[in-house]
Amino acid sequence: ILWMGQAFGEFAARGAFLDLTSRIAADIDISEFYPEVLNWYTVNGKQYGIPHGIDMQMIIYNKKAFEEAGLAQPKDDWTIEAFVAAAQKLTLDRDGDGRTDQYGFSGRLPHCIWGAHFVSKDGTKALCDTPQMAAWARFHLDMVHKWKVSPSSEKFKSEGLEGVSAFRQGRAAMMECATFLLPQYREKCADMEWDIVASPTVGDNERAHWASSSAFLATANTPHPDEAWLFIQHLISDNLQMAFSGQSLPSKKRVARKFVEENTLKPPNIKCLIDSVDYLHPFPRVANLNELESHFNDSVDRIFVSYGSKKPVAPEAAFKEA
């Protein structure tokens, strides 16, 4: 039995997984699951895995910081303009020494909210060389250098402006956050008032969220396919989906609703995960995803690290090379 996420395509192309299509048809009511995530583990009409949870990227924010800045709590339907305005108000130099003590936002918003994708769904065509992707990069350059509400790449690394510690220390009022990190925030920021909110919308684009998932599969060469399938059914049962729900949204609709209705933990706005299911944009499950993503990330690093140098790399040029 294997746990598998984004790397599914790498191994599916090599025939590593047991085809579960007939077993699923006989034993599982697939209408109970969100269809979007089932498709992530389908190749040529064959179903190889059943996801137990859905991972998403949201924004985590410090409620006290918003209150002190005189800002209303953000709503899931907010715009990119409202996001920038909030980040500007939340960026503070408390002691007047010229150094930012609290950034409005740390991290990067997903490029899918600009309608940008770095590669096609089948992995055969690069899509990063588009005006939408260039707009995504220029927005984040503006966040750092024009509006000065986000740390530069150098400060992000040297000053530890990532993860739970930066949020707990008040170094960033808003941060990018994936659902699988929520247990860390619940534990280490238990004495803070915080919540999550959906990514803002850009222009006329509809809502969008980066997403992934966690699925269980069996190896193609298992000598015990029937027993493997029985165990997978146990792993995707209602009880175990609820047990995993602290770090991902259950992939069964019924269990997801129960999780939201019975939730007593932070964040209060956990319902936004269900409301976002129709707008998920996972990286494509293709055989060479790691290599393709590496090329894209190298180009992104060149853009952000070179900005302000004698030879800055324009987003259009970097993405065209990728």
mmCIF file of C-alpha atoms in Angstrom, residues 5 9 69 159 247 301 322:
data_model
loop_
_atom_site.group_PDB
_atom_site.id
_atom_site.type_symbol
_atom_site.label_atom_id
_atom_site.label_comp_id
_atom_site.label_asym_id
_atom_site.label_seq_id
_atom_site.Cartn_x
_atom_site.Cartn_y
_atom_site.Cartn_z
ATOM 1 C CA GLY A 5 0.187 12.877 -3.771
ATOM 2 C CA GLY A 9 2.070 10.791 -12.484
ATOM 3 C CA ALA A 69 -5.144 48.448 11.919
ATOM 4 C CA GLU A 159 15.250 36.615 8.694
ATOM 5 C CA GLN A 247 -4.838 18.681 8.083
ATOM 6 C CA ASP A 301 14.181 32.466 -8.571
ATOM 7 C CA ALA A 322 11.964 27.962 -19.239
#
